[in-house]
Amino acid sequence: DAGVIQSPRHEVTEMGQEVTLRCKPISGHDYLFWYRQTMMRGLELLIYFNNNVPIDDSGMPEDRFSAKMPNASFSTLKIQPSEPRDSAVYFCASSFGFSSYNEQFFGPGTRLTVL
Amino acid sequence: RKEVEQDPGPFNVPEGATVAFNCTYSNSASQSFFWYRQDCRKEPKLLMSVYSSGNEDGRFTAQLNRASQYISLLIRDSKLSDSATYLCVVNIPQAGTALIFGKGTTLSVSS
């Protein structure tokens, strides 16, 4: 079975440009998470969805960041306008069920560089 | 105080060594605990869950001390393939299935 799919795998853009990251969760999973990983701050939860509904976006750094999940098989994380400090690896993860002991499966990540 | 704290290492050990990683967490209401493994430039993957009574999976043993809010991971008979970053993870009590990750402890096993 396919795991979590993310695209693009690498993105290099210039400051001020719009960036859109995409994620396809594992089929049947009802939770989707967006994380950002940097050396300084580690892996940070940005936002998560349950059944396509955003549950907690308190980790979204500022209004330049937005996330949507129009259906159960697709989510986007958008940064507009992008800044050099947004450079990081962005991971999408999915899981099934409410229990906090349910494993989260991560995608391969999108490595974003903002020049 | 950071929510999940780990010694970043690196821990450099020879093959066959026993190595232990520790982690502390700040929210006493956390109920779920894990160790994830992350290889260089890869995504994190679940290594093992950590239960109150402690649990073992082959060469790996995890322990939880709720009173001290402390989690440990012991790796026996280290292999070259164990070289990775080990992330201590706890749940956010008021946020169901959401998790907080430590920054990780890096292990390098050499021959």
Short mmCIF file of N, CA and C in Angstrom, two decimals, chain A residues 1 4-5 26 34 42 56 62 68 70-71 76 81 83 96 98 105 108-109 113:
data_model
loop_
_atom_site.label_atom_id
_atom_site.label_comp_id
_atom_site.label_asym_id
_atom_site.label_seq_id
_atom_site.Cartn_x
_atom_site.Cartn_y
_atom_site.Cartn_z
N ASP A 1 0.85 -1.20 0.00
CA ASP A 1 0.00 0.00 0.00
C ASP A 1 0.88 1.24 0.00
N VAL A 4 2.06 7.85 2.93
CA VAL A 4 1.71 9.26 2.77
C VAL A 4 2.57 9.83 1.63
N ILE A 5 1.91 10.53 0.72
CA ILE A 5 2.61 11.08 -0.44
C ILE A 5 2.67 12.60 -0.33
N ILE A 26 -2.72 8.44 3.86
CA ILE A 26 -3.01 7.03 3.65
C ILE A 26 -4.53 6.85 3.60
N TRP A 34 0.24 18.49 9.75
CA TRP A 34 1.34 19.17 9.09
C TRP A 34 2.37 19.57 10.15
N GLY A 42 13.46 21.87 15.97
CA GLY A 42 13.02 20.49 15.91
C GLY A 42 11.75 20.36 15.10
N ASP A 56 -6.97 22.14 15.24
CA ASP A 56 -6.07 23.00 16.01
C ASP A 56 -5.03 23.58 15.07
N GLU A 62 2.10 32.25 11.53
CA GLU A 62 1.51 33.57 11.29
C GLU A 62 0.56 33.48 10.12
N LYS A 68 -5.47 23.74 3.99
CA LYS A 68 -6.82 23.31 3.64
C LYS A 68 -6.83 21.81 3.45
N PRO A 70 -9.62 19.88 1.33
CA PRO A 70 -10.91 19.88 0.63
C PRO A 70 -11.60 18.52 0.60
N ASN A 71 -10.82 17.45 0.74
CA ASN A 71 -11.42 16.12 0.79
C ASN A 71 -10.50 15.18 1.55
N THR A 76 -3.40 20.79 1.43
CA THR A 76 -2.36 21.71 1.01
C THR A 76 -1.95 22.60 2.17
N PRO A 81 3.22 35.68 1.60
CA PRO A 81 4.45 35.49 0.84
C PRO A 81 5.49 34.71 1.64
N GLU A 83 9.22 33.70 3.15
CA GLU A 83 10.37 34.42 3.67
C GLU A 83 11.50 33.42 3.91
N PHE A 96 -5.08 6.92 12.00
CA PHE A 96 -6.48 6.51 12.04
C PHE A 96 -6.95 6.40 13.47
N PHE A 98 -9.09 8.06 17.11
CA PHE A 98 -8.88 9.14 18.06
C PHE A 98 -7.77 8.87 19.07
N PHE A 105 1.86 8.12 10.62
CA PHE A 105 2.71 7.74 9.49
C PHE A 105 3.09 9.01 8.74
N PRO A 108 7.48 11.61 3.11
CA PRO A 108 8.93 11.83 2.98
C PRO A 108 9.36 13.27 3.20
N GLY A 109 8.40 14.19 3.24
CA GLY A 109 8.73 15.58 3.50
C GLY A 109 8.98 16.38 2.23
N THR A 113 13.43 25.68 0.45
CA THR A 113 14.47 26.70 0.59
C THR A 113 13.93 27.99 0.01
#
